[in-house]
């Protein structure tokens, strides 16, 4: 099971994080394969990284767009 | 594996785009400047903080990018935009904006002309997908002879075209496209046209300040004035500034920021207190429920009399649009106090010196406040986007603030107000409760978006809608207030959050004071 943490700190929430979370939660065919967890600020924003931030497994992705998320997921599910 | 598309009502709204990013960064920069008490000259530096790169990224040149940011700074301070083409510093007289009382004046929504790309207005065009087929159904279907074949492909004569769209419907290759200015198509009251040079222009006599064009322009060429600077000044000067939060505030700052946390975070910004506008919604439900019952009984008593109805009062853009377009139905639209005003009255009753800030999803409230009969009941209006900018400037994250117990101030019905359909449901339920009988033939209708609202009124006026509803709920924004231009959360999340907070209310329906 892949764990995806979507940052829901203020910075990320105001910079599109909520849309990403909604996108993941509304995607029925991810159930059982991906675990989606909203998490508080991952502190990437304080290190100058661009929001929104999503952590897939151990990897941190910054300035994530819906298209990128979709692409990354597709790759993950294949591989 | 395919992820579904989000259920978004406008292409631009449900996605996070660079337009939003720039708008929000400007707001944060202005909020920070005022919170930190920096000198007014620092305002000049903001466009350079926003556009740090020196090569064009969003537009054709970096100077233009900064010029647009500059105009946004003016709006964030509540100032008028500069006349297009006139030479002026960012802010020649910042002083009037740096004060603790309301200074923002009409127009609340304005076109940043330098950012406007003069998009093509309503037209059907033939794209390069045209195969130049032999059948040429587009030519035969056009009753105006506007489609000709030239160079083997169809072409539309724009002078003759009446935009009926039949050619587009019959093309087997979907080669005919309809183009429309996004600002124009977002506007439900036809207030957007073009000036002599083709730049978008808002007709202020028609505009109801709904703000939907602001969030629909893909070039970020329309903006709304903010009162953030004055609110922050009022807080800094130690005035008792209260925040009343519209019922749609829940869920706006992410799933971890519970309503209790959001209210606590607002107080952490220096607000003297917070109140739920759902309290005022409860009062409106009771008042309008009684009116609906009156209308219902009057119709029973005299079925031949002209049929009136009760139009809800809570959405200012619907109220203005309806009164403007249908003056002969204006008496049906309620002018009882709105939830915002009722809640403000209660705050001022406890603290007469309080300055009240309405924080909500709505740009039109900025206009409503300036037209209130009782002046200074509500002092300022902010959107969630502006509140988010203040949170960010202050380093306050509602998701991380400790929970504070908040006294429940409203019923389930009042808290559910921001979702289209719930307003009419609640008022009808209040009417039934008041009558003490089920009123089975009580009819109510909900219209979302100004275009639908006006369409419904037209049907009523022309006698096409039978029976005339006893109650009409008008919502200027699609899906209700949760779809307002000042919101941050996607619609589905906001809807779910509102529903669960409403469920947690201590009572289902508001109670009249004598009960
Ligand atoms: S959508 Fe309207 S305001 Fe925006 S660039 Fe096009 S014409 Fe200008
Ligand atoms: S809010 Fe997401 S990293 Fe800080």
Coordinates of C-alpha atoms and ligand atoms in Angstrom, one line a residue:
Chain A
X1 CA 0.0 0.0 0.0
X2 CA 1.4 3.4 -1.0
X3 CA 0.9 6.2 1.5
X4 CA 0.2 9.6 0.2
X5 CA 0.4 12.5 2.7
X6 CA -1.2 15.7 1.5
X7 CA -0.1 18.7 3.4
X8 CA -3.0 20.6 4.8
X9 CA -1.0 23.4 6.5
X10 CA -2.2 26.9 5.7
X11 CA 0.3 27.5 3.0
X12 CA -0.6 24.3 1.1
X13 CA -4.3 24.6 1.8
X14 CA -4.4 28.0 0.3
X15 CA -2.2 27.0 -2.6
X16 CA -4.2 24.2 -4.1
X17 CA -3.6 21.4 -1.6
X18 CA -7.3 21.1 -1.0
X19 CA -7.9 20.4 -4.6
X20 CA -5.3 17.7 -4.7
X21 CA -6.8 16.0 -1.6
X22 CA -10.3 16.2 -3.2
X23 CA -9.0 14.7 -6.4
X24 CA -7.4 11.8 -4.5
X25 CA -10.4 11.2 -2.3
X26 CA -12.8 11.3 -5.2
X27 CA -10.9 8.7 -7.1
X28 CA -12.7 5.5 -6.4
X29 CA -10.2 3.1 -8.1
X30 CA -7.4 4.1 -5.7
X31 CA -9.1 2.4 -2.8
X32 CA -7.1 -0.5 -1.4
X33 CA -4.0 0.5 -3.2
X34 CA -3.2 3.9 -2.0
X35 CA -3.8 5.3 1.5
X36 CA -4.4 9.1 1.5
X37 CA -3.8 11.1 4.6
X38 CA -4.2 14.8 5.2
X39 CA -1.4 16.0 7.5
X40 CA -0.4 19.2 9.2
X41 CA 2.3 21.5 7.8
X42 CA 5.3 19.4 6.7
X43 CA 7.5 22.5 7.2
X44 CA 8.7 22.5 3.6
X45 CA 7.1 25.9 3.1
X46 CA 9.4 27.3 5.9
X47 CA 12.4 26.0 4.0
X48 CA 11.4 28.0 1.0
X49 CA 9.8 25.2 -0.9
X50 CA 6.8 25.9 -3.1
X51 CA 3.3 24.8 -1.9
X52 CA 1.3 22.6 -2.3
X53 CA 3.4 19.7 -1.0
X54 CA 2.5 16.0 -1.3
X55 CA 4.6 13.2 0.2
X56 CA 4.3 10.0 -1.7
X57 CA 6.0 7.2 0.2
X58 CA 9.2 8.8 1.5
X59 CA 9.5 11.3 -1.4
X60 CA 8.4 14.9 -1.0
X61 CA 6.9 16.6 -4.0
X62 CA 6.5 20.4 -4.1
X63 CA 4.5 22.7 -6.2
X64 CA 2.3 19.8 -7.2
X65 CA -0.4 20.3 -9.8
X66 CA -3.3 17.9 -10.4
X67 CA -1.8 16.8 -13.7
X68 CA 1.6 16.0 -12.1
X69 CA -0.1 14.1 -9.3
X70 CA -2.2 12.1 -11.8
X71 CA 0.9 11.3 -13.8
X72 CA 3.0 10.2 -10.8
X73 CA 0.2 8.0 -9.6
X74 CA -0.2 6.4 -12.9
X75 CA 3.5 5.6 -13.0
X76 CA 3.3 4.2 -9.4
X77 CA 0.4 2.0 -10.2
X78 CA 2.1 0.6 -13.2
X79 CA 5.5 0.0 -11.6
Chain B
X1 CA -6.0 4.4 -13.8
X2 CA -7.8 7.6 -14.4
X3 CA -8.6 10.2 -11.7
X4 CA -12.0 11.8 -12.2
X5 CA -12.2 15.4 -13.1
X6 CA -13.3 17.5 -10.1
X7 CA -16.9 18.6 -10.2
X8 CA -16.1 22.2 -11.0
X9 CA -18.7 24.7 -12.2
X10 CA -16.2 26.9 -14.0
X11 CA -13.1 25.9 -15.7
X12 CA -10.9 28.2 -13.7
X13 CA -12.4 27.9 -10.3
X14 CA -11.6 24.5 -9.0
X15 CA -7.9 24.5 -10.0
X16 CA -5.0 26.3 -8.4
X17 CA -3.5 28.6 -11.0
X18 CA -0.7 31.2 -11.3
X19 CA -3.4 33.8 -11.4
X20 CA -4.6 32.8 -7.9
X21 CA -1.0 32.5 -6.8
X22 CA -0.1 36.1 -7.8
X23 CA -3.4 37.5 -6.4
X24 CA -2.8 35.8 -3.0
X25 CA 0.9 36.7 -2.8
X26 CA 0.0 40.4 -3.3
X27 CA -2.5 40.1 -0.5
X28 CA 0.0 38.5 1.8
X29 CA 2.6 41.1 1.0
X30 CA 0.3 44.0 1.8
X31 CA -1.0 42.3 5.0
X32 CA 2.6 41.7 6.1
X33 CA 3.5 45.3 5.5
X34 CA 0.7 46.7 7.5
X35 CA 1.0 44.2 10.3
X36 CA 4.7 44.9 10.7
X37 CA 4.0 48.7 10.6
X38 CA 6.5 49.2 7.7
X39 CA 6.6 52.7 6.2
X40 CA 4.3 53.5 3.3
X41 CA 7.2 53.7 0.9
X42 CA 7.7 50.0 1.2
X43 CA 4.6 49.5 -0.8
X44 CA 6.6 50.4 -3.9
X45 CA 8.7 47.3 -3.5
X46 CA 5.9 44.8 -3.4
X47 CA 5.7 44.3 -7.2
X48 CA 9.4 43.4 -7.1
X49 CA 8.8 40.9 -4.2
X50 CA 6.0 39.2 -6.3
X51 CA 7.8 39.1 -9.6
X52 CA 11.3 38.3 -8.7
X53 CA 12.4 36.8 -12.0
X54 CA 13.8 39.0 -14.7
X55 CA 12.6 37.0 -17.7
X56 CA 8.9 36.9 -18.7
X57 CA 7.1 34.0 -17.1
X58 CA 3.4 34.7 -17.3
X59 CA 3.1 37.4 -19.9
X60 CA 5.1 38.8 -22.8
X61 CA 7.3 41.0 -20.7
X62 CA 8.4 41.2 -17.1
X63 CA 7.6 44.9 -16.8
X64 CA 4.1 44.2 -17.7
X65 CA 4.0 41.4 -15.1
X66 CA 5.2 44.0 -12.5
X67 CA 2.7 46.6 -13.7
X68 CA -0.1 44.2 -13.2
X69 CA 1.2 43.3 -9.7
X70 CA 1.3 47.1 -9.0
X71 CA -2.4 47.4 -9.9
X72 CA -3.2 44.5 -7.7
X73 CA -1.4 46.3 -4.8
X74 CA -3.7 49.3 -5.3
X75 CA -6.7 47.0 -5.1
X76 CA -5.3 45.2 -2.0
X77 CA -5.1 48.6 -0.4
X78 CA -8.7 49.4 -1.4
X79 CA -7.7 52.1 -3.9
X80 CA -9.0 52.8 -7.3
X81 CA -7.0 51.6 -10.3
X82 CA -5.0 54.1 -12.2
X83 CA -6.4 55.4 -15.4
X84 CA -5.0 53.1 -18.1
X85 CA -1.9 54.8 -19.7
X86 CA -1.6 57.5 -17.0
X87 CA 1.8 57.9 -15.3
X88 CA 1.6 57.5 -11.6
X89 CA 3.6 55.8 -8.9
X90 CA 2.1 52.6 -7.3
X91 CA 0.5 54.6 -4.7
X92 CA 0.8 58.4 -4.8
X93 CA -1.2 59.0 -1.7
X94 CA -1.2 55.9 0.5
X95 CA -2.4 57.7 3.6
X96 CA -6.1 57.5 2.9
X97 CA -5.8 53.7 2.8
X98 CA -3.7 53.4 5.9
X99 CA -6.5 54.2 8.3
X100 CA -8.8 52.3 10.7
X101 CA -12.2 53.1 9.1
X102 CA -13.9 52.2 5.9
X103 CA -12.6 54.1 2.8
X104 CA -13.3 51.7 0.0
X105 CA -15.8 53.1 -2.5
X106 CA -17.5 52.0 -5.7
X107 CA -16.7 50.4 -8.0
X108 CA -15.7 47.3 -6.0
X109 CA -14.8 45.3 -9.0
X110 CA -12.6 46.7 -11.7
X111 CA -10.7 45.7 -14.9
X112 CA -6.9 45.9 -14.7
X113 CA -6.7 47.0 -18.3
X114 CA -3.0 46.4 -18.8
X115 CA -3.6 42.7 -17.9
X116 CA -6.6 42.3 -20.3
X117 CA -5.8 40.4 -23.5
X118 CA -8.9 41.6 -25.3
X119 CA -10.2 38.1 -25.8
X120 CA -12.4 37.6 -28.8
X121 CA -16.0 38.2 -27.9
X122 CA -19.0 35.9 -28.8
X123 CA -18.3 34.2 -32.1
X124 CA -18.4 30.9 -33.9
X125 CA -15.2 30.1 -35.8
X126 CA -14.1 27.3 -38.0
X127 CA -11.0 25.5 -36.6
X128 CA -8.3 23.7 -38.5
X129 CA -10.3 20.5 -37.9
X130 CA -12.5 21.4 -40.9
X131 CA -12.1 18.6 -43.5
X132 CA -13.8 20.6 -46.2
X133 CA -16.3 17.8 -46.7
X134 CA -18.6 17.4 -49.7
X135 CA -21.8 17.4 -47.6
X136 CA -21.0 20.8 -46.1
X137 CA -23.9 20.6 -43.7
X138 CA -22.7 23.8 -42.1
X139 CA -23.4 25.7 -45.3
X140 CA -26.9 24.3 -45.8
X141 CA -28.0 24.6 -42.2
X142 CA -27.2 28.3 -41.9
X143 CA -30.3 30.4 -42.6
X144 CA -28.3 33.6 -42.8
X145 CA -26.0 32.5 -45.5
X146 CA -23.0 33.2 -43.2
X147 CA -21.0 30.0 -44.0
X148 CA -19.0 30.1 -47.2
X149 CA -16.4 27.8 -48.5
X150 CA -13.1 29.3 -49.3
X151 CA -9.8 27.5 -50.1
X152 CA -11.6 24.2 -49.6
X153 CA -12.6 24.9 -46.0
X154 CA -15.7 26.5 -44.4
X155 CA -15.4 30.1 -43.1
X156 CA -18.0 32.1 -41.2
X157 CA -18.8 35.7 -42.1
X158 CA -19.0 37.3 -38.7
X159 CA -21.1 40.2 -40.0
X160 CA -23.9 37.8 -41.0
X161 CA -23.6 35.3 -38.2
X162 CA -26.3 35.5 -35.5
X163 CA -24.6 33.0 -33.2
X164 CA -27.4 30.4 -33.4
X165 CA -24.8 27.6 -33.2
X166 CA -26.5 25.3 -35.7
X167 CA -23.4 25.0 -37.9
X168 CA -21.5 23.8 -34.8
X169 CA -24.2 21.2 -34.0
X170 CA -24.2 19.7 -37.4
X171 CA -20.5 19.5 -38.1
X172 CA -19.5 15.8 -38.1
X173 CA -15.9 16.7 -37.1
X174 CA -16.8 19.1 -34.3
X175 CA -14.7 21.6 -36.2
X176 CA -16.7 24.7 -35.4
X177 CA -15.9 26.3 -32.1
X178 CA -17.7 28.8 -30.0
X179 CA -15.6 31.4 -28.4
X180 CA -16.7 33.9 -25.7
X181 CA -14.9 36.1 -23.3
X182 CA -14.6 34.3 -20.0
X183 CA -15.5 37.4 -18.1
X184 CA -18.5 38.0 -20.2
X185 CA -19.8 34.5 -19.9
X186 CA -19.3 34.5 -16.1
X187 CA -21.4 37.7 -15.8
X188 CA -25.0 36.9 -15.2
X189 CA -26.3 40.4 -15.6
X190 CA -24.6 41.4 -18.9
X191 CA -22.5 44.1 -17.2
X192 CA -19.3 43.3 -19.1
X193 CA -18.7 44.8 -22.5
X194 CA -15.7 46.2 -24.3
X195 CA -14.3 49.8 -24.5
X196 CA -13.4 51.4 -27.8
X197 CA -10.1 49.6 -27.9
X198 CA -11.6 46.2 -27.1
X199 CA -10.5 46.0 -23.4
X200 CA -13.0 44.6 -21.1
X201 CA -15.2 47.2 -19.4
X202 CA -17.6 46.8 -16.6
X203 CA -20.8 48.8 -16.8
X204 CA -21.1 50.0 -13.3
X205 CA -24.8 50.7 -13.6
X206 CA -25.5 47.1 -14.3
X207 CA -22.8 45.4 -12.2
X208 CA -24.0 43.8 -8.9
X209 CA -20.4 43.2 -7.7
X210 CA -20.9 39.4 -7.6
X211 CA -17.2 39.0 -8.3
X212 CA -17.5 35.9 -10.5
X213 CA -15.7 37.7 -13.4
X214 CA -12.7 38.1 -11.0
X215 CA -12.2 34.4 -10.6
X216 CA -13.1 33.6 -14.2
X217 CA -10.6 35.7 -16.2
X218 CA -7.7 33.4 -17.2
X219 CA -5.4 36.5 -17.4
X220 CA -6.2 37.8 -13.9
X221 CA -7.4 41.0 -15.5
X222 CA -10.2 41.7 -13.1
X223 CA -9.8 42.3 -9.4
X224 CA -11.8 43.5 -6.4
X225 CA -10.9 46.1 -3.8
X226 CA -9.9 44.8 -0.4
X227 CA -10.5 46.3 3.0
X228 CA -7.7 44.2 4.6
X229 CA -5.4 47.3 5.1
X230 CA -8.1 49.1 7.1
X231 CA -9.1 46.1 9.2
X232 CA -5.4 45.5 10.1
X233 CA -5.0 49.1 11.0
X234 CA -8.1 49.0 13.2
X235 CA -6.6 46.0 15.0
X236 CA -3.2 47.6 15.4
X237 CA -4.7 50.8 16.8
X238 CA -6.3 48.7 19.6
X239 CA -9.9 49.1 18.6
X240 CA -12.3 46.2 19.6
X241 CA -12.6 44.6 16.2
X242 CA -15.0 41.7 16.0
X243 CA -15.1 39.1 13.2
X244 CA -18.4 37.6 12.2
X245 CA -17.9 34.5 10.0
X246 CA -20.4 33.5 7.4
X247 CA -21.7 30.0 7.7
X248 CA -19.5 28.8 4.8
X249 CA -16.3 29.4 6.8
X250 CA -16.1 25.7 7.8
X251 CA -13.7 23.7 5.8
X252 CA -12.2 26.7 4.0
X253 CA -8.7 26.3 5.5
X254 CA -8.3 22.6 4.9
X255 CA -9.7 19.5 6.6
X256 CA -7.4 19.8 9.6
X257 CA -8.6 23.3 10.4
X258 CA -11.8 22.6 12.3
X259 CA -14.4 25.3 12.8
X260 CA -13.3 25.7 16.4
X261 CA -9.7 26.1 15.3
X262 CA -10.6 28.6 12.6
X263 CA -12.4 30.8 15.2
X264 CA -9.5 30.5 17.6
X265 CA -7.1 31.4 14.8
X266 CA -9.1 34.5 14.0
X267 CA -8.9 35.6 17.6
X268 CA -5.2 34.9 17.6
X269 CA -4.9 37.6 14.9
X270 CA -6.0 40.2 17.5
X271 CA -9.7 40.2 16.9
X272 CA -11.6 41.0 20.1
X273 CA -14.2 38.3 19.4
X274 CA -15.8 36.1 16.9
X275 CA -19.4 35.3 16.0
X276 CA -21.2 32.8 13.7
X277 CA -23.3 34.5 11.1
X278 CA -25.4 31.4 11.2
X279 CA -27.0 33.0 14.2
X280 CA -28.3 35.8 11.9
X281 CA -29.4 33.2 9.4
X282 CA -31.6 31.7 12.1
X283 CA -33.4 35.0 12.6
X284 CA -33.8 35.4 8.8
X285 CA -35.3 31.9 8.6
X286 CA -38.0 32.7 11.2
X287 CA -38.8 36.1 9.7
X288 CA -39.0 34.9 6.1
X289 CA -40.9 31.7 7.2
X290 CA -43.6 34.0 8.6
X291 CA -43.8 36.0 5.3
X292 CA -44.1 32.8 3.3
X293 CA -47.0 31.7 5.5
X294 CA -48.7 35.1 4.9
X295 CA -48.3 34.7 1.1
X296 CA -49.6 31.1 1.3
X297 CA -52.7 32.1 3.3
X298 CA -53.4 35.1 1.1
X299 CA -53.4 32.9 -1.9
X300 CA -55.8 30.5 -0.3
X301 CA -58.1 33.3 0.7
X302 CA -58.2 34.9 -2.7
X303 CA -56.9 32.6 -5.5
X304 CA -57.8 35.2 -8.1
X305 CA -55.5 38.0 -6.7
X306 CA -52.2 38.6 -8.4
X307 CA -49.8 36.0 -7.1
X308 CA -46.9 37.3 -5.1
X309 CA -44.0 35.3 -3.6
X310 CA -41.2 35.7 -1.1
X311 CA -37.7 36.2 -2.6
X312 CA -35.0 35.4 -0.1
X313 CA -32.8 38.3 1.2
X314 CA -29.5 36.7 2.1
X315 CA -27.6 37.0 -1.3
X316 CA -26.9 40.6 -2.1
X317 CA -26.1 40.0 -5.8
X318 CA -29.4 38.2 -6.4
X319 CA -31.3 40.9 -4.5
X320 CA -29.7 43.7 -6.6
X321 CA -30.0 41.9 -9.9
X322 CA -33.6 41.0 -9.3
X323 CA -34.6 44.5 -8.3
X324 CA -32.7 46.0 -11.1
X325 CA -34.1 43.7 -13.9
X326 CA -37.6 43.2 -12.6
X327 CA -38.7 46.4 -10.8
X328 CA -42.3 45.3 -10.8
X329 CA -41.4 42.2 -8.8
X330 CA -39.1 44.1 -6.5
X331 CA -41.7 44.2 -3.7
X332 CA -41.5 40.4 -3.5
X333 CA -37.8 40.3 -2.7
X334 CA -37.4 40.6 1.1
X335 CA -35.7 43.5 2.6
X336 CA -35.6 42.1 6.1
X337 CA -32.2 42.3 7.7
X338 CA -29.7 39.8 6.2
X339 CA -27.9 37.3 8.4
X340 CA -24.8 39.5 8.3
X341 CA -26.7 42.5 9.6
X342 CA -28.6 40.6 12.4
X343 CA -25.4 39.1 13.7
X344 CA -23.6 42.5 13.6
X345 CA -26.5 44.0 15.6
X346 CA -26.0 41.4 18.3
X347 CA -22.3 42.2 18.5
X348 CA -22.9 45.9 18.7
X349 CA -25.5 45.3 21.4
X350 CA -22.9 43.7 23.5
X351 CA -20.1 46.1 22.6
X352 CA -21.3 49.4 21.2
X353 CA -17.8 50.4 20.3
X354 CA -17.1 47.3 18.4
X355 CA -15.9 47.4 14.8
X356 CA -17.6 44.6 12.9
X357 CA -15.8 42.7 10.1
X358 CA -17.9 40.3 8.0
X359 CA -15.7 37.5 6.8
X360 CA -17.3 35.5 4.0
X361 CA -17.2 34.1 0.5
X362 CA -18.7 37.1 -1.0
X363 CA -17.6 40.2 -3.0
X364 CA -21.1 41.6 -3.3
X365 CA -21.3 42.0 0.5
X366 CA -18.8 44.9 0.1
X367 CA -21.4 46.7 -2.0
X368 CA -24.2 45.7 0.4
X369 CA -22.4 47.2 3.4
X370 CA -22.1 50.6 1.7
X371 CA -25.9 50.6 1.0
X372 CA -27.1 49.5 4.4
X373 CA -29.9 51.7 5.8
X374 CA -28.3 51.7 9.2
X375 CA -24.9 53.0 8.5
X376 CA -21.9 51.5 10.3
X377 CA -23.7 48.3 11.5
X378 CA -21.0 46.4 9.6
X379 CA -17.7 48.2 9.3
X380 CA -15.7 46.1 6.9
X381 CA -16.0 43.0 4.7
X382 CA -13.2 40.5 4.0
X383 CA -13.2 37.3 2.0
X384 CA -11.7 34.0 3.1
X385 CA -9.0 34.6 0.6
X386 CA -8.1 37.8 2.4
X387 CA -8.4 36.2 5.8
X388 CA -6.0 33.5 4.5
X389 CA -3.6 36.2 3.5
X390 CA -3.7 37.7 6.9
X391 CA -3.2 34.3 8.5
X392 CA -0.2 33.7 6.3
X393 CA 1.3 37.2 7.0
X394 CA 0.8 36.6 10.7
X395 CA 2.2 33.1 10.7
X396 CA -1.0 31.7 12.2
X397 CA -2.0 28.3 10.8
X398 CA -5.6 27.4 11.8
X399 CA -4.7 23.8 11.3
X400 CA -2.2 23.9 14.1
X401 CA -3.8 26.1 16.6
X402 CA -5.1 24.4 19.8
X403 CA -8.9 23.8 19.7
X404 CA -11.0 26.2 21.7
X405 CA -14.5 25.3 22.7
X406 CA -16.9 27.7 21.0
X407 CA -20.4 28.2 22.3
X408 CA -22.8 26.9 19.6
X409 CA -24.7 29.9 18.4
X410 CA -27.0 28.6 15.7
X411 CA -29.2 25.7 14.5
X412 CA -28.6 23.1 11.9
X413 CA -30.8 25.0 9.5
X414 CA -28.8 28.3 10.0
X415 CA -25.4 26.6 9.7
X416 CA -26.5 24.8 6.5
X417 CA -27.4 28.1 4.8
X418 CA -24.4 28.4 2.4
X419 CA -25.4 25.4 0.3
X420 CA -28.0 26.2 -2.4
X421 CA -31.3 24.7 -1.7
X422 CA -31.0 24.7 2.0
X423 CA -32.2 28.2 2.4
X424 CA -35.6 27.5 0.9
X425 CA -35.8 24.2 2.7
X426 CA -35.2 25.9 6.1
X427 CA -37.6 28.8 5.4
X428 CA -40.4 26.4 4.2
X429 CA -39.9 24.3 7.3
X430 CA -40.2 27.4 9.4
X431 CA -43.4 28.4 7.7
X432 CA -44.8 24.9 8.3
X433 CA -43.8 25.0 11.9
X434 CA -45.4 28.4 12.3
X435 CA -48.6 27.2 10.7
X436 CA -48.6 24.0 12.7
X437 CA -49.6 22.0 9.6
X438 CA -47.7 20.4 6.8
X439 CA -48.8 22.9 4.0
X440 CA -48.4 20.1 1.4
X441 CA -48.9 22.4 -1.6
X442 CA -46.3 25.0 -0.5
X443 CA -44.0 25.4 -3.5
X444 CA -40.5 26.6 -3.3
X445 CA -37.8 27.0 -6.0
X446 CA -34.1 27.5 -5.9
X447 CA -32.1 29.3 -8.6
X448 CA -28.3 29.2 -8.6
X449 CA -26.2 31.7 -10.6
X450 CA -27.6 35.1 -11.6
X451 CA -28.5 34.0 -15.1
X452 CA -30.8 31.2 -13.7
X453 CA -32.2 33.6 -11.1
X454 CA -33.2 36.1 -13.7
X455 CA -34.5 33.4 -16.0
X456 CA -36.8 32.1 -13.2
X457 CA -38.1 35.6 -12.5
X458 CA -38.8 36.1 -16.2
X459 CA -40.9 32.9 -16.3
X460 CA -42.8 34.2 -13.3
X461 CA -43.3 37.6 -14.8
X462 CA -44.5 36.2 -18.1
X463 CA -46.9 33.9 -16.3
X464 CA -45.1 30.8 -17.6
X465 CA -44.4 29.3 -14.3
X466 CA -47.5 27.6 -12.8
X467 CA -48.0 27.6 -9.9
X468 CA -46.0 30.6 -9.0
X469 CA -43.7 29.4 -6.1
X470 CA -44.5 30.8 -2.7
X471 CA -40.8 31.0 -2.0
X472 CA -37.9 31.7 -4.4
X473 CA -34.4 31.2 -3.1
X474 CA -32.0 33.2 -5.2
X475 CA -28.2 32.4 -5.0
X476 CA -25.9 34.5 -7.2
X477 CA -23.2 31.9 -7.1
X478 CA -23.5 28.4 -8.4
X479 CA -24.0 25.9 -5.6
X480 CA -24.6 28.7 -3.2
X481 CA -22.2 30.7 -1.0
X482 CA -19.8 27.8 -0.9
X483 CA -19.1 28.6 -4.5
X484 CA -18.5 32.3 -3.8
X485 CA -15.5 34.0 -5.4
X486 CA -13.8 34.6 -2.1
X487 CA -13.7 30.9 -1.1
X488 CA -10.7 28.7 -0.9
X489 CA -12.1 25.2 -0.6
X490 CA -13.3 22.9 -3.4
X491 CA -17.0 22.7 -3.6
X492 CA -17.5 19.1 -2.5
X493 CA -15.2 19.4 0.5
X494 CA -16.9 22.6 1.5
X495 CA -20.3 21.1 1.2
X496 CA -19.4 18.1 3.3
X497 CA -17.7 20.3 6.0
X498 CA -20.8 22.5 6.2
X499 CA -23.1 19.5 6.5
X500 CA -21.1 17.9 9.3
X501 CA -20.8 21.2 11.3
X502 CA -24.6 21.8 10.8
X503 CA -25.3 18.4 12.1
X504 CA -23.4 19.1 15.3
X505 CA -25.6 22.1 16.1
X506 CA -27.6 21.7 19.4
X507 CA -31.0 22.2 17.7
X508 CA -32.4 21.5 14.3
X509 CA -34.4 24.6 13.7
X510 CA -34.1 28.0 15.2
X511 CA -36.6 28.8 18.0
X512 CA -38.6 32.0 18.0
X513 CA -37.8 34.0 21.1
X514 CA -41.3 33.5 22.7
X515 CA -40.9 29.7 22.5
Ligands
LIG1 S1 -11.4 37.3 -19.9 FE1 -12.1 39.4 -20.2 S2 -10.9 40.6 -18.8 FE2 -9.9 38.6 -19.1 S3 -8.4 39.0 -20.7 FE3 -10.2 38.2 -21.7 S4 -11.4 40.1 -22.2 FE4 -9.8 40.7 -20.8
LIG2 S1 1.8 24.2 4.7 FE1 2.5 22.6 3.5 S2 4.6 22.5 3.9 FE2 3.9 24.1 5.2

